[in-house]
Short mmCIF file of C-alpha atoms in Angstrom, two decimals:
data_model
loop_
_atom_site.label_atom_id
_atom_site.label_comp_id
_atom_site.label_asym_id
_atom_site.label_seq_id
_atom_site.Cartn_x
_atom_site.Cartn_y
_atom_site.Cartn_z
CA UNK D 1 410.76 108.74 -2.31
CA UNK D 2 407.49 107.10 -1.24
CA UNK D 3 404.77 109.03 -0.14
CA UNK D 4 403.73 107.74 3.07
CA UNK D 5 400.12 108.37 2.43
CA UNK D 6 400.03 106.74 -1.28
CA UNK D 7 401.91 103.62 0.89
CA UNK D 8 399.49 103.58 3.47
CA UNK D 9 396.69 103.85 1.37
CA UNK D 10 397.95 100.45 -0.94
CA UNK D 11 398.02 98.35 2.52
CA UNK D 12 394.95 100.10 2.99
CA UNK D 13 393.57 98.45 -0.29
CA UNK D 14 395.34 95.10 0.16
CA UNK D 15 393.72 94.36 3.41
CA UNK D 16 390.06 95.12 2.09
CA UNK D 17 390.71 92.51 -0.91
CA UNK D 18 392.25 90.05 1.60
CA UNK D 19 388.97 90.93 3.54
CA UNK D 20 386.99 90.47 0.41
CA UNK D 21 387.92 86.81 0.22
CA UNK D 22 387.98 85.87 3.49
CA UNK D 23 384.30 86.91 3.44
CA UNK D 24 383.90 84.72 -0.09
CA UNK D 25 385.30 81.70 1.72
CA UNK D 26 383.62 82.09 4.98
CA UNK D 27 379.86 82.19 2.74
CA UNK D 28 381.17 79.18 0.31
CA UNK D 29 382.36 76.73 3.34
CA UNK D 30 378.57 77.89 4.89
CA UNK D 31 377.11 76.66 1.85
CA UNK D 32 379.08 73.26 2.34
CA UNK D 33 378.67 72.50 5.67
CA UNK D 34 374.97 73.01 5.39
CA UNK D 35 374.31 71.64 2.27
CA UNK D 36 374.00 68.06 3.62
CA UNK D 37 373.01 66.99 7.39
CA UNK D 38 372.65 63.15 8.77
CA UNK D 39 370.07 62.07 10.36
CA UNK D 40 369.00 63.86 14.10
CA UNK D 41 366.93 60.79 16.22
CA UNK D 42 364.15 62.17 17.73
CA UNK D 43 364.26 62.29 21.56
CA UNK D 44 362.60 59.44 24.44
CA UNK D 45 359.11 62.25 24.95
CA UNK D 46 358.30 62.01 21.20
CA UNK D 47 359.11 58.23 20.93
CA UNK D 48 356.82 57.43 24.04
CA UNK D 49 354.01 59.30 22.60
CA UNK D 50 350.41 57.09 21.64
CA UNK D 51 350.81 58.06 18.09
CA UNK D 52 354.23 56.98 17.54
CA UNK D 53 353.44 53.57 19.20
CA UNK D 54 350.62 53.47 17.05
CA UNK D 55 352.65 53.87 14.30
CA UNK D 56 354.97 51.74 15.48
CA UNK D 57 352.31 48.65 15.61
CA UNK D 58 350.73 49.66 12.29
CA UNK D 59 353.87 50.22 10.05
CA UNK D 60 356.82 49.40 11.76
CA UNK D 61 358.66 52.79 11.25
CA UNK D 62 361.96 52.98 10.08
CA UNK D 63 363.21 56.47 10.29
CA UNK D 64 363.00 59.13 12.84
CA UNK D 65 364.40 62.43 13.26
CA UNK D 66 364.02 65.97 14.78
CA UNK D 67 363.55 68.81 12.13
CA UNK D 68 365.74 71.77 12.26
CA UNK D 69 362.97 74.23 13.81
CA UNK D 70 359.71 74.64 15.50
CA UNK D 71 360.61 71.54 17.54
CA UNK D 72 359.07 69.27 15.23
CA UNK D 73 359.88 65.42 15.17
CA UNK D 74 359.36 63.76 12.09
CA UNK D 75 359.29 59.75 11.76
CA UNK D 76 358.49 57.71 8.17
CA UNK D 77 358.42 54.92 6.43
CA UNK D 78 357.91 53.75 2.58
CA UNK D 79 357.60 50.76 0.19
CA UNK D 80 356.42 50.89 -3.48
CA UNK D 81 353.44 49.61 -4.76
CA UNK D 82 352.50 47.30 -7.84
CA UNK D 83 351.64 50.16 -9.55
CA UNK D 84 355.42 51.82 -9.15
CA UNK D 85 354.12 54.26 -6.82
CA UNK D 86 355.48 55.18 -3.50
CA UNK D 87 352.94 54.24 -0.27
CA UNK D 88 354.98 56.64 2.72
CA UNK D 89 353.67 56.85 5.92
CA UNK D 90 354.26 59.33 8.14
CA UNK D 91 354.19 61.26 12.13
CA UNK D 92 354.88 64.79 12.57
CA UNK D 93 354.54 66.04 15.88
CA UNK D 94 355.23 68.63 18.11
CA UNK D 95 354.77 70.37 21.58
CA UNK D 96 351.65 72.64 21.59
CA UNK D 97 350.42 72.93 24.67
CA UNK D 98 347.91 75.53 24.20
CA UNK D 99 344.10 75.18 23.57
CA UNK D 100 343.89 76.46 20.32
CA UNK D 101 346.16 75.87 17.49
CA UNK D 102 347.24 73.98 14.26
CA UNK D 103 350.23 71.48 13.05
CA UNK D 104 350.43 71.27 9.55
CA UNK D 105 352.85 69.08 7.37
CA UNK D 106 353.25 68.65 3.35
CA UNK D 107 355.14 68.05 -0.07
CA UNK D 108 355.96 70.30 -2.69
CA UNK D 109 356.50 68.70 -6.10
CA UNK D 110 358.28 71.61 -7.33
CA UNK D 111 361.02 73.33 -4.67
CA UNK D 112 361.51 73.47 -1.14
CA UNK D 113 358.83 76.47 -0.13
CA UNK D 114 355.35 77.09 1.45
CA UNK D 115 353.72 78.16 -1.68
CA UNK D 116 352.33 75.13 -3.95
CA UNK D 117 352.43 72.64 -0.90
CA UNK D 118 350.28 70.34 -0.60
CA UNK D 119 349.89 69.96 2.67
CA UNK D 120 348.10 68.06 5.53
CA UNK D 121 346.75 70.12 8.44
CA UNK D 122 345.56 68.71 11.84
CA UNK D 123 343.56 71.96 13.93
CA UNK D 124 343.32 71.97 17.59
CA UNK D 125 340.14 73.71 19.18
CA UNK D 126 338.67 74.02 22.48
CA UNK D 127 336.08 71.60 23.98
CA UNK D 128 336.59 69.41 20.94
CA UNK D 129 338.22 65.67 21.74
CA UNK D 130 339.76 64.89 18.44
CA UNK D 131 341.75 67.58 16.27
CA UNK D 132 340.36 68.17 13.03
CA UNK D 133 342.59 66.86 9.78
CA UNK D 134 342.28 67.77 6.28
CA UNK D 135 344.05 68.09 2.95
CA UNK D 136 344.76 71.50 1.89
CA UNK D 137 346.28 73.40 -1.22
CA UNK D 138 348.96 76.38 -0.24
CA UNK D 139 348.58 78.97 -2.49
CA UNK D 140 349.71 83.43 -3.20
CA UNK D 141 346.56 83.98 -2.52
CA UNK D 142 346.47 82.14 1.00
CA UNK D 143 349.32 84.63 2.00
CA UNK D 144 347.35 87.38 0.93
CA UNK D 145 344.78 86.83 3.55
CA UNK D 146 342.23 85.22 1.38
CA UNK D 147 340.18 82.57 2.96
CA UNK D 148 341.75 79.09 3.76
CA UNK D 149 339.22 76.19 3.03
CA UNK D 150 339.90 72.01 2.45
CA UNK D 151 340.83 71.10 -0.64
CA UNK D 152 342.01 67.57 -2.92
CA UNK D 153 344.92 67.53 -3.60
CA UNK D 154 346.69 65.49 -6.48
CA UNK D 155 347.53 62.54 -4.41
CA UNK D 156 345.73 60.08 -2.47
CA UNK D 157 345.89 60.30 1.38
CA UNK D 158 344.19 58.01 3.94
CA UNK D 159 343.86 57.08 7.20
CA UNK D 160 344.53 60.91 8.49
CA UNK D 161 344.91 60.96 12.26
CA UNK D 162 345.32 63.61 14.50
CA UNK D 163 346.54 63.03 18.15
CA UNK D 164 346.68 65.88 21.26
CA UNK D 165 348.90 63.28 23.59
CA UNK D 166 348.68 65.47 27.09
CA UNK D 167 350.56 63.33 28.54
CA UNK D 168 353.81 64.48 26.99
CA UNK D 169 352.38 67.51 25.14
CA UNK D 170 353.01 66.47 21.69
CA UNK D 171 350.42 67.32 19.25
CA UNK D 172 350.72 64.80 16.26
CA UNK D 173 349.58 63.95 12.71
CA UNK D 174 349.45 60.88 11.48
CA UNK D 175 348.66 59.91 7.58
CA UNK D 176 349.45 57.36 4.66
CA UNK D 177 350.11 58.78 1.56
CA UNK D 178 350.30 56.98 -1.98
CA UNK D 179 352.75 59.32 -4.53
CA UNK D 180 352.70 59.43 -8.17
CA UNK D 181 355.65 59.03 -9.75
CA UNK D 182 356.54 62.48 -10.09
CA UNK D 183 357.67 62.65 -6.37
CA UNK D 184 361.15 61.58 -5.48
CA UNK D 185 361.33 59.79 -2.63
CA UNK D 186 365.04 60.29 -2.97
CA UNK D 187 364.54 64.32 -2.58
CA UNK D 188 361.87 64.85 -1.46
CA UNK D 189 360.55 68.99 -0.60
CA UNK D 190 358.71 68.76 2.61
CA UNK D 191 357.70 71.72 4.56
CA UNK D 192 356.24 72.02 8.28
CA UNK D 193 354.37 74.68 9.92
CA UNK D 194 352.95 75.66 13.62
CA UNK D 195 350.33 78.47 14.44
CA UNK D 196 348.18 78.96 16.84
CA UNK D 197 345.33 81.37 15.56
CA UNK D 198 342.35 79.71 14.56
CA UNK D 199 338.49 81.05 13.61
CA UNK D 200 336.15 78.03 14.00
CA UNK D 201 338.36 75.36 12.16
CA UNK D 202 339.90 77.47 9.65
CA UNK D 203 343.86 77.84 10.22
CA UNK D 204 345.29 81.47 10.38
CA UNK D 205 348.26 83.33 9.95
CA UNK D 206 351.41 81.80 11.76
CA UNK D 207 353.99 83.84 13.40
CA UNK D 208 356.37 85.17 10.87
CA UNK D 209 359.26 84.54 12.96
CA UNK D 210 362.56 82.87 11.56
CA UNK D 211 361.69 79.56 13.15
CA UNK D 212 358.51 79.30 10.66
CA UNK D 213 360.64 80.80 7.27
CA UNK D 214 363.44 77.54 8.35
CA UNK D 215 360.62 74.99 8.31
CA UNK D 216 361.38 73.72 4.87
CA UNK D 217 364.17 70.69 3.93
CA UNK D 218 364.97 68.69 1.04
CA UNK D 219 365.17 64.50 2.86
CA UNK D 220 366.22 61.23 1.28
CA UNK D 221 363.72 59.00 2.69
CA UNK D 222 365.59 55.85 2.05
CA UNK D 223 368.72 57.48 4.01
CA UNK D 224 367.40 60.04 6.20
CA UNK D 225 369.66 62.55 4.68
CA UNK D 226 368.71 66.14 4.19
CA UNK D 227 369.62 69.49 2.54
CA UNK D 228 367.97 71.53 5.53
CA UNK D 229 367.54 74.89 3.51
CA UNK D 230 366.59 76.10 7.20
CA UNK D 231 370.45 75.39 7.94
CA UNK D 232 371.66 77.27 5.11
CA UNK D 233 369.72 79.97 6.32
CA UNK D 234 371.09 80.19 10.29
CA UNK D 235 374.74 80.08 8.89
CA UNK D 236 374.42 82.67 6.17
CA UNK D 237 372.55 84.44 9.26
CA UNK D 238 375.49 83.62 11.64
CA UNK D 239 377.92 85.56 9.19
CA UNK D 240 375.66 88.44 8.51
CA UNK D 241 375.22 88.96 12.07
CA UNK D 242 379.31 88.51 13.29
CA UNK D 243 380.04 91.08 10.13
CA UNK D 244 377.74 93.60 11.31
CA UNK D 245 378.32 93.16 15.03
CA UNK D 246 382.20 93.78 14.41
CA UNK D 247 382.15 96.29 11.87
CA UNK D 248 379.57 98.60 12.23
CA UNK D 249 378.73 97.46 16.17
CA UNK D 250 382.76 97.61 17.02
CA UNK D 251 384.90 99.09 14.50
CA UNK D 252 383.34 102.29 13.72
CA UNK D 253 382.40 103.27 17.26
CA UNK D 254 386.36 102.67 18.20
CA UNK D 255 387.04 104.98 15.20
CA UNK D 256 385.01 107.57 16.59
CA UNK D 257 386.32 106.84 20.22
CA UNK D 258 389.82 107.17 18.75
CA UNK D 259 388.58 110.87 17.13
CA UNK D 260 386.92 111.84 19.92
CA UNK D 261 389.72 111.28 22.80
CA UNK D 262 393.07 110.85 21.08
CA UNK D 263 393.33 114.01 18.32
CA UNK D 264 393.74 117.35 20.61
CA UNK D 265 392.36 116.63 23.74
CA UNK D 266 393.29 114.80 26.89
CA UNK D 267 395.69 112.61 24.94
CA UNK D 268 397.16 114.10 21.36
CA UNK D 269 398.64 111.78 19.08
CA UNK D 270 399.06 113.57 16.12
CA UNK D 271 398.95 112.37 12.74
CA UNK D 272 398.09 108.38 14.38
CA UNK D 273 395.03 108.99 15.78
CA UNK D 274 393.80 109.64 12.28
CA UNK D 275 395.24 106.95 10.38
CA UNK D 276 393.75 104.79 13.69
CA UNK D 277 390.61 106.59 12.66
CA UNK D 278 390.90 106.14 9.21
CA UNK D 279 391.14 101.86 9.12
CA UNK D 280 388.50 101.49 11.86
CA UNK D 281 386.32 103.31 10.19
CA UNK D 282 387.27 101.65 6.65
CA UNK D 283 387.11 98.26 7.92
CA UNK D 284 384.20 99.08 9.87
CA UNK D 285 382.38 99.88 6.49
CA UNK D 286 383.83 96.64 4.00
CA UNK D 287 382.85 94.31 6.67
CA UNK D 288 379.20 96.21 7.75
CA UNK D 289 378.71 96.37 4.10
CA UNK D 290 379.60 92.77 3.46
CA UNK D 291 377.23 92.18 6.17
CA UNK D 292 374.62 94.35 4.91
CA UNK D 293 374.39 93.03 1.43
CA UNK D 294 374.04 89.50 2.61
CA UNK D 295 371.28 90.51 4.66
CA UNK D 296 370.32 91.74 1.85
CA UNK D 297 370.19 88.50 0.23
CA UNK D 298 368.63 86.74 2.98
CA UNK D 299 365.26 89.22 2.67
CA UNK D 300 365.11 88.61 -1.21
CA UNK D 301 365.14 84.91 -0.60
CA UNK D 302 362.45 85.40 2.38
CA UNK D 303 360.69 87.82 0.20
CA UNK D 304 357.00 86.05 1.83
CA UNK D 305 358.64 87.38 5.24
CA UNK D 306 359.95 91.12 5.11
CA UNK D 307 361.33 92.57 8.67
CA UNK D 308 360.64 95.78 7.86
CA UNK D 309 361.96 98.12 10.76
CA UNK D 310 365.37 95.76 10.30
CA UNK D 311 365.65 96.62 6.96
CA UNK D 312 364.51 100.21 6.67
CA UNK D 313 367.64 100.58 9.80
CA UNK D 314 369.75 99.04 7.63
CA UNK D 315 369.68 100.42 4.39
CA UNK D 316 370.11 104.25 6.80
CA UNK D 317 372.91 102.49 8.53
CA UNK D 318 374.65 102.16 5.07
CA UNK D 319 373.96 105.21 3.68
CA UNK D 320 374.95 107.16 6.58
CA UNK D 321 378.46 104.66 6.95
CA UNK D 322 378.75 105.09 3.23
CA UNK D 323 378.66 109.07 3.45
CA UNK D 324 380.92 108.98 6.51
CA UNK D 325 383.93 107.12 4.27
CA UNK D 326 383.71 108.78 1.56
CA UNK D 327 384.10 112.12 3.52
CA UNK D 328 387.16 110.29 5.12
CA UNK D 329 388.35 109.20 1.83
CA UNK D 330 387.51 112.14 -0.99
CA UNK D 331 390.29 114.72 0.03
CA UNK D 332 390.23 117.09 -2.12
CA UNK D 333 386.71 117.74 -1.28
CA UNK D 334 387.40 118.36 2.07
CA UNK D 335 387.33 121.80 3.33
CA UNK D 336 390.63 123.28 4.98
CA UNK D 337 391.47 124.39 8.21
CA UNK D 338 390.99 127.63 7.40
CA UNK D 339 387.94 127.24 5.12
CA UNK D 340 384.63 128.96 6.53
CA UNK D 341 382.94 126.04 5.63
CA UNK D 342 384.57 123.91 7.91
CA UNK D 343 382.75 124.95 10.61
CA UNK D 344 379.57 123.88 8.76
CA UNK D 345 380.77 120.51 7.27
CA UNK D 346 382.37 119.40 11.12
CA UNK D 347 378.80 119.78 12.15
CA UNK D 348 377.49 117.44 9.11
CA UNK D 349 380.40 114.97 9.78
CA UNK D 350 379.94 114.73 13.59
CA UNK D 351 375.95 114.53 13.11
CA UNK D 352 376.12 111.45 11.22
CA UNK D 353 378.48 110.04 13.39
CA UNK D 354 376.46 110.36 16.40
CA UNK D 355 372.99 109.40 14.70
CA UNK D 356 375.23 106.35 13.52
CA UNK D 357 375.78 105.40 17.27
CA UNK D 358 372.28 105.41 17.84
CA UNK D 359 371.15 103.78 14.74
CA UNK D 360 373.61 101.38 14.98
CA UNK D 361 373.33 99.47 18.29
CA UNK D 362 369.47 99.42 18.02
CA UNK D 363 369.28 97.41 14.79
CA UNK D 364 371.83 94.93 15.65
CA UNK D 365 369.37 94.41 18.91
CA UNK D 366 366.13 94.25 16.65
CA UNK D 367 368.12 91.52 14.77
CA UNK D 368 369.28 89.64 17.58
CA UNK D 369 365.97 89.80 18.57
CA UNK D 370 364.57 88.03 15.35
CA UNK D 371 366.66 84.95 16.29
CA UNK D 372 364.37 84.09 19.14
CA UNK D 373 364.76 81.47 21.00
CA UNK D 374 368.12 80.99 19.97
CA UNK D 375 369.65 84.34 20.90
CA UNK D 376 370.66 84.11 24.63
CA UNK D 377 374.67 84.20 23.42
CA UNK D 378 374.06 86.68 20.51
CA UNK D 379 372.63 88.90 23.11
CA UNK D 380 375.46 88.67 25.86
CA UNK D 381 378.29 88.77 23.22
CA UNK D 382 376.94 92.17 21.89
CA UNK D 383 375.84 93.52 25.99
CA UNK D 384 379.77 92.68 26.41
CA UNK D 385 380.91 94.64 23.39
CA UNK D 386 378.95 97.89 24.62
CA UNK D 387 379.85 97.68 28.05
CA UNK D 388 383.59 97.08 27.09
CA UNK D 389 383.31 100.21 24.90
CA UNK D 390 381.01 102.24 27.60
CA UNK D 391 383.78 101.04 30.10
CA UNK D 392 386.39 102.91 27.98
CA UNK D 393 384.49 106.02 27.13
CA UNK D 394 383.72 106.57 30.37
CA UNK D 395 387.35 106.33 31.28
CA UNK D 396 388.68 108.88 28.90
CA UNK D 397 385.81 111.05 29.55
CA UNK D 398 387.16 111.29 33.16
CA UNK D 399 390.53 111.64 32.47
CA UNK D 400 389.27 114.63 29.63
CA UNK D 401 387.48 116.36 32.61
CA UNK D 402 389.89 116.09 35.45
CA UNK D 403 392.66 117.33 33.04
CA UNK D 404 390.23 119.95 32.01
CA UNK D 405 389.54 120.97 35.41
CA UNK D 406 393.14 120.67 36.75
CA UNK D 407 394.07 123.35 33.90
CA UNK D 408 391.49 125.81 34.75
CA UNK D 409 392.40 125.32 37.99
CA UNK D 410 395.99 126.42 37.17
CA UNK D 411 395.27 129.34 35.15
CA UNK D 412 392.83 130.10 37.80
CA UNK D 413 395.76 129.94 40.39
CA UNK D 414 397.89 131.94 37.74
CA UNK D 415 395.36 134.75 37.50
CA UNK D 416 394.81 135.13 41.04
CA UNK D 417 398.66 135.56 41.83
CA UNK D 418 399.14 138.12 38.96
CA UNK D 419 398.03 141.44 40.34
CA UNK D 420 400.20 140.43 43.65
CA UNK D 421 403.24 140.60 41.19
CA UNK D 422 402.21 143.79 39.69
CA UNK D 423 401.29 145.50 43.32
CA UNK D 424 405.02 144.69 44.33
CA UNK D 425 406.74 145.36 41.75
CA UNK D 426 405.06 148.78 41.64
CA UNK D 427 405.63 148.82 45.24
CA UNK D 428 409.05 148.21 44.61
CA UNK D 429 409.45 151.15 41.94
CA UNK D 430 407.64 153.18 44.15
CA UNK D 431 409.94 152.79 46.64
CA UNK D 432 412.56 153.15 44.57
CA UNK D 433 411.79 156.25 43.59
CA UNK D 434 411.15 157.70 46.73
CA UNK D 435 414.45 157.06 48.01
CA UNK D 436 416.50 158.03 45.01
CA UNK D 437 414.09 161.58 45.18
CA UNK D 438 415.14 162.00 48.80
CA UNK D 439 418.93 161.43 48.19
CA UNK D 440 418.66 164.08 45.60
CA UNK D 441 417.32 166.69 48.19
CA UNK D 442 419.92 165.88 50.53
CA UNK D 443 422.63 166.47 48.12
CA UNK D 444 420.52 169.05 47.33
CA UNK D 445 420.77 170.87 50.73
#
């Protein structure tokens, strides 16, 4: 015969490979659909700004598109030179309505990242009429705080413009650029960046939000193609965040619901409640883990941006998830019913479970809340999930207490009408006895 255990166990295993590559073919058709995107037109505010007209007289501009994040609009044009190198033009601009600030834009010979840009940046200051522009170098040592100063850079740029349109609130940058060869125009790294901290006219830190880590593409001027690596990004996001929300945000609280409410007390179901127990919580892991190590991923290739309360949360999360299953899962290891160490290892096993419930639903917030602004439906989604699960708990808790109470209640009742018993029945011996005594004297006499 088949040991129902060893048989449940092999389904067990089957679904977490069929899991497995689900999860593999989920992350390879993200790679696909976001490795190319057409061309996004900018909108009518943008388009109706003075620089863009300007443009528009100067150049006649060919291409124009919105950029996949700080609500940047982006609009070019090129021809080669005698020389066979490329003359581009281009306007980057974007809302920034506040006083102080910066809008930078730039090329990166090498990959699609902030470091070795060389970028133009336009900075916005108080009481000043036109925004000051200049050519700058990105460098490690810029992120390490050291001081950001004008610099050449190892192409020509002229006529370097920078427009505060109030009017619509676009702030703009306008420039001509003449490439060397080494640039492909055909794809070509160009990065973007907003902040709004400025000392005198020296640009600070940005926000480190993941708005400014998307700000980087790979565009085909002659099409208007792009490989946004921002994209990439939101849908390997999207499918660390829908892992982690149902596995370790909704399948192992149900598995501890199910533990809690369905093994001994209101409502016994014994042995199902712990095979219940057993998948939600094993599912719960492979997908939270899946999850997990693709967030994983996502902060080595950020490594400029590290989130670290996220991550610290996370890599507890996993430990605690990962000591949790194998307790469920090693056996032999765990102690009997009759063991006096059970006592000791149901507190270990229930702590963890609870500090999971805690642990759990305040990451998955603090990563919701890194996907500002575009969070509004991540937010609701996981405020339904924990009401939906609140709503149950809270059910089963009542019916546990009202069946609690309706039992003491009875063997209150019981207790109470006891010693009545007792009092008549020795009522009724003593009666007995009494008469059978008193029929004996008068046989007697």
């Amino acid at each position: 015969m088949i040991n129902p255990s060893k048989k449940g166990k092999t389904k067990m295993q089957s679904f977490a490979l069929n899991t497995i590559f689900i999860l593999i073919s989920l992350s390879h058709l993200s790679i696909v659909v976001s490795s190319s995107k057409p061309l996004n037109p900018c909108n009518g505010d943008f388009l109706h700004t003075q620089a863009y007209r300007q443009m528009q007289n100067q150049t006649n501009t060919t291409h124009c598109k919105k950029l996949s994040s700080l609500q940047a609009q982006f609009a070019w044009n090129y021809h080669k030179t005698s020389h066979n190198q490329t003359q581009l033009n281009i306007l980057i601009g974007t809302k920034l309505i506040t006083n102080m600030g910066w809008l930078a834009w730039g090329i990166n010979p090498d990959l699609p990242r902030m470091v070795g840009t060389r970028a133009i940046i336009a900075v916005k200051v108080p009481n000043q009429i036109t925004p000051s522009v200049n050519t700058y170098n990105i460098t490690k040592d810029i992120q390490l705080g050291c001081k950001f100063q004008p610099s050449g850079i190892d192409f020509m740029v002229q006529n370097m413009t920078g427009v505060d349109d109030k009017d619509v609130g676009f702030f703009s940058v306008f420039a001509t650029l003449v490439l060397p060869q080494r640039y492909n125009v055909s794809s070509l790294n160009h990065v973007w960046q907003v902040g709004y901290c400025v000392d005198g006219l020296e640009p600070k830190m940005h926000e480190t939000s993941l708005g400014n880590l998307d700000s980087k593409e790979v565009l085909d001027l002659e099409t208007g193609d792009c490989q946004n690596i921002g994209q990439h990004r939101r849908h390997m996001r999207k499918i660390h965040g829908i892992l982690n929300i149902i596995g370790w945000g909704t399948l192992m609280p149900l598995g501890v619901i199910v533990a809690r409410y369905f093994k001994q007390f209101p409502i016994k179901l014994d042995p199902c409640w712990y095979y219940f127990h057993y998948c939600c919580q094993v599912v719960g892991y492979i997908l939270g883990t899946a999850g997990w190590g693709l967030g994983l991923f996502l902060g080595h290739e950020s490594k400029y941006y590290t989130f670290h309360s996220h991550r610290v949360l996370g890599i507890c999360i996993f430990g605690f998830t990962t000591l949790q299953v194998t307790q469920i899962l090693a056996f032999q290891f765990k102690p009997t019913q009759e063991d006096e160490y059970r006592k000791h290892w149901n507190v270990y096993h229930h702590f963890l479970g609870y500090a999971l419930l805690v642990m759990i639903p305040v990451n998955i917030y603090k990563g919701i809340k890194l996907l500002k602004p575009n969070n509004i439906t991540w937010k609701w989604t996981y405020n339904g999930i924990l009401v939906l699960l609140g709503v149950v708990v809270l059910a089963l808790e009542i019916v546990t207490w009202a069946i609690f109470l309706y039992k003491k209640c009875c063997r209150k009742t019981a207790e109470e009408s006891s010693p009545r018993r007792v009092e008549i029945e020795e009522d009724n011996k003593g009666q007995t006895k009494e008469g059978s005594s008193s029929r004996t004297i008068e046989v007697q006499e």
